[in-house]
Coordinates of C-alpha atoms in Angstrom, one line a residue:
X19 CA 62.9 23.5 5.3
X20 CA 65.0 24.6 2.2
X21 CA 68.5 25.7 2.6
X22 CA 70.0 29.0 1.3
X23 CA 69.7 29.7 -2.5
X24 CA 72.7 28.6 -4.4
X25 CA 75.0 31.4 -5.4
X26 CA 75.3 30.2 -9.0
X27 CA 72.5 30.0 -11.6
X28 CA 71.4 27.5 -14.2
X29 CA 71.9 29.0 -17.6
X30 CA 69.8 27.8 -20.5
X31 CA 70.4 28.7 -24.1
X32 CA 67.5 29.7 -26.3
X33 CA 68.0 29.9 -30.1
X34 CA 65.3 30.2 -32.7
X35 CA 63.3 27.0 -32.9
X36 CA 64.6 25.5 -29.7
X37 CA 62.8 22.5 -28.3
X38 CA 61.1 24.1 -25.5
X39 CA 59.9 21.0 -23.6
X40 CA 63.3 19.4 -23.5
X41 CA 64.8 21.4 -20.6
X42 CA 61.3 22.1 -18.9
X43 CA 61.3 19.3 -16.3
X44 CA 64.9 20.1 -15.3
X45 CA 64.4 23.9 -15.1
X46 CA 61.2 23.6 -13.0
X47 CA 62.6 21.2 -10.5
X48 CA 66.0 22.8 -10.2
X49 CA 64.2 26.0 -9.2
X50 CA 61.6 24.3 -7.0
X51 CA 63.9 21.7 -5.3
X52 CA 67.3 23.2 -5.8
X53 CA 66.5 26.9 -5.1
X54 CA 68.4 27.8 -8.4
X55 CA 67.8 30.9 -10.3
X56 CA 67.5 30.5 -14.1
X57 CA 69.3 32.8 -16.5
X58 CA 68.1 32.7 -20.1
X59 CA 70.8 33.2 -22.7
X60 CA 70.5 33.9 -26.4
X61 CA 73.0 34.2 -29.2
X62 CA 71.8 37.9 -29.0
X63 CA 69.4 39.6 -26.6
X64 CA 66.7 39.5 -29.2
X65 CA 63.4 37.5 -28.4
X66 CA 63.3 34.0 -30.0
X67 CA 60.4 31.7 -30.8
X68 CA 60.6 28.1 -29.7
X69 CA 59.6 25.2 -31.8
X70 CA 56.3 25.3 -29.9
X71 CA 55.6 29.0 -30.6
X72 CA 56.7 30.4 -27.3
X73 CA 58.3 33.9 -27.5
X74 CA 61.2 33.9 -25.1
X75 CA 63.3 36.9 -24.1
X76 CA 66.9 36.2 -23.1
X77 CA 68.3 37.9 -20.0
X78 CA 71.7 38.3 -21.7
X79 CA 73.6 37.2 -24.8
X80 CA 76.4 34.6 -24.8
X81 CA 78.9 37.4 -24.9
X82 CA 77.7 38.6 -21.5
X83 CA 78.0 35.2 -19.6
X84 CA 80.3 35.2 -16.6
X85 CA 81.5 31.6 -16.1
X86 CA 81.8 32.2 -12.4
X87 CA 78.0 32.6 -12.1
X88 CA 77.2 29.3 -13.9
X89 CA 76.2 26.2 -12.1
X90 CA 75.5 24.4 -15.3
X91 CA 74.8 25.4 -18.9
X92 CA 71.9 23.7 -20.6
X93 CA 71.5 23.4 -24.4
X94 CA 68.0 22.4 -25.5
X95 CA 67.8 20.6 -28.9
X96 CA 66.2 21.9 -32.0
X97 CA 66.3 21.4 -35.8
X98 CA 68.9 24.2 -36.3
X99 CA 71.7 22.3 -34.7
X100 CA 71.6 19.8 -37.6
X101 CA 72.1 22.4 -40.5
X102 CA 73.6 25.5 -38.9
X103 CA 77.3 25.6 -37.9
X104 CA 78.0 26.3 -34.2
X105 CA 78.7 30.1 -33.9
X106 CA 82.3 30.7 -33.0
X107 CA 81.3 32.7 -30.1
X108 CA 79.1 29.9 -28.8
X109 CA 81.8 27.3 -29.2
X110 CA 84.2 29.6 -27.5
X111 CA 81.8 30.1 -24.6
X112 CA 81.3 26.2 -24.3
X113 CA 85.0 25.6 -24.3
X114 CA 85.7 28.3 -21.7
X115 CA 83.0 26.9 -19.4
X116 CA 84.3 23.3 -19.9
X117 CA 87.8 24.5 -19.0
X118 CA 86.5 26.3 -15.9
X119 CA 85.0 23.0 -14.8
X120 CA 81.4 24.2 -15.4
X121 CA 79.1 21.3 -16.4
X122 CA 77.5 21.3 -19.8
X123 CA 74.1 19.7 -20.5
X124 CA 73.0 18.9 -24.1
X125 CA 69.9 17.1 -25.3
X126 CA 68.9 15.9 -28.7
X127 CA 70.3 18.0 -31.6
X128 CA 72.3 20.1 -29.2
X129 CA 74.6 17.2 -28.7
X130 CA 75.7 17.9 -32.3
X131 CA 76.8 21.4 -31.1
X132 CA 78.8 20.0 -28.2
X133 CA 80.5 17.5 -30.5
X134 CA 81.3 20.1 -33.1
X135 CA 82.9 22.3 -30.4
X136 CA 85.2 19.4 -29.8
X137 CA 84.0 18.8 -26.2
X138 CA 83.3 15.1 -26.3
X139 CA 87.0 14.3 -25.8
X140 CA 86.5 10.6 -25.1
X141 CA 83.8 11.3 -22.4
X142 CA 81.0 8.8 -22.3
X143 CA 78.0 10.4 -24.1
X144 CA 74.8 9.7 -26.0
X145 CA 72.5 11.4 -28.5
X146 CA 69.9 10.4 -31.0
X147 CA 72.1 7.5 -32.2
X148 CA 75.7 7.0 -33.0
X149 CA 75.1 7.3 -36.7
X150 CA 73.1 10.6 -36.0
X151 CA 76.2 12.1 -34.6
X152 CA 78.4 10.7 -37.4
X153 CA 76.0 12.1 -39.9
X154 CA 76.0 15.6 -38.5
X155 CA 79.5 16.0 -37.1
X156 CA 82.3 15.9 -39.7
X157 CA 85.2 14.0 -38.3
X158 CA 83.2 12.5 -35.4
X159 CA 85.8 10.2 -33.8
X160 CA 84.4 9.5 -30.3
X161 CA 82.2 6.6 -31.3
X162 CA 84.0 4.2 -28.9
X163 CA 82.7 6.4 -26.1
X164 CA 79.1 6.3 -27.3
X165 CA 76.6 4.8 -24.9
X166 CA 73.2 3.5 -25.9
X167 CA 71.3 5.1 -23.1
X168 CA 68.6 7.7 -22.7
X169 CA 71.0 10.1 -20.9
X170 CA 74.7 9.8 -19.8
X171 CA 76.8 11.8 -17.3
X172 CA 80.6 11.8 -17.5
X173 CA 83.0 14.3 -16.0
X174 CA 80.9 17.4 -16.3
X175 CA 79.2 16.5 -19.6
X176 CA 75.5 15.4 -19.7
X177 CA 74.0 14.3 -23.0
X178 CA 70.7 12.8 -23.8
X179 CA 68.5 11.6 -26.6
X180 CA 65.6 13.7 -27.7
X181 CA 63.3 11.1 -26.2
X182 CA 64.9 11.4 -22.7
X183 CA 63.8 14.8 -21.2
X184 CA 63.0 13.1 -17.9
X185 CA 66.3 11.2 -17.7
X186 CA 68.1 14.4 -18.8
X187 CA 66.4 16.2 -15.9
X188 CA 67.5 13.4 -13.6
X189 CA 71.1 13.6 -14.5
X190 CA 71.1 17.3 -14.0
X191 CA 69.7 16.8 -10.5
X192 CA 72.4 14.2 -9.9
X193 CA 75.1 16.6 -11.2
X194 CA 74.0 19.4 -9.0
X195 CA 73.0 17.3 -6.0
X196 CA 69.3 18.3 -6.1
X197 CA 67.0 15.6 -4.4
X198 CA 68.3 12.5 -2.8
X199 CA 69.2 9.4 -4.8
X200 CA 66.0 7.7 -3.7
X201 CA 63.9 10.8 -4.5
X202 CA 65.4 11.2 -7.8
X203 CA 64.5 7.5 -8.6
X204 CA 60.9 8.1 -7.5
X205 CA 60.8 11.4 -9.6
X206 CA 62.1 9.7 -12.7
X207 CA 59.7 6.7 -12.3
X208 CA 56.7 9.1 -11.7
X209 CA 57.4 11.3 -14.7
X210 CA 58.5 8.6 -17.0
X211 CA 55.9 6.0 -16.3
X212 CA 53.2 8.0 -14.7
X213 CA 53.3 5.9 -11.4
X214 CA 54.8 6.1 -8.0
X215 CA 57.1 3.1 -7.6
X216 CA 56.2 0.7 -4.8

């Protein structure tokens, strides 16, 4: 029997060309097993098209996010992070959430946005490679805290390689206490390797 629905929601940012598959495992299981509602946030409230051609309608814009309602803020990757600057409004929201102790979760190219917003601050992190971050983030100076791992969680910051959507989801489950440790291990093995572990 499931417990009461969490009071806060999982917020996911959708921008033009976002990598729709990267947050998909996490969102589905956080709803199914965690009982979380999902709020879709855009830079504006205009519909956006994902990398896979899905048209997604945000529930609200970044200016309408109430940090008190956010259990975690998820940033999917996408090519735009490599070339477009992080909007001041988005950087401001990410800093506000971080200061309020709200976990942030960035995968693939979105790790660039988190780094550009100055939110690594010596926290262990990963991305699509240390050189990838150095290439796309002027002044990247947190290389000593870079970890060669599919996904990393450190003090309210979850980061992941673009090849690690399953591990990214598992770290989100861990952060929010969804599924037991053993069930998370089984889930990860099942979705990563296509088999139930012995």
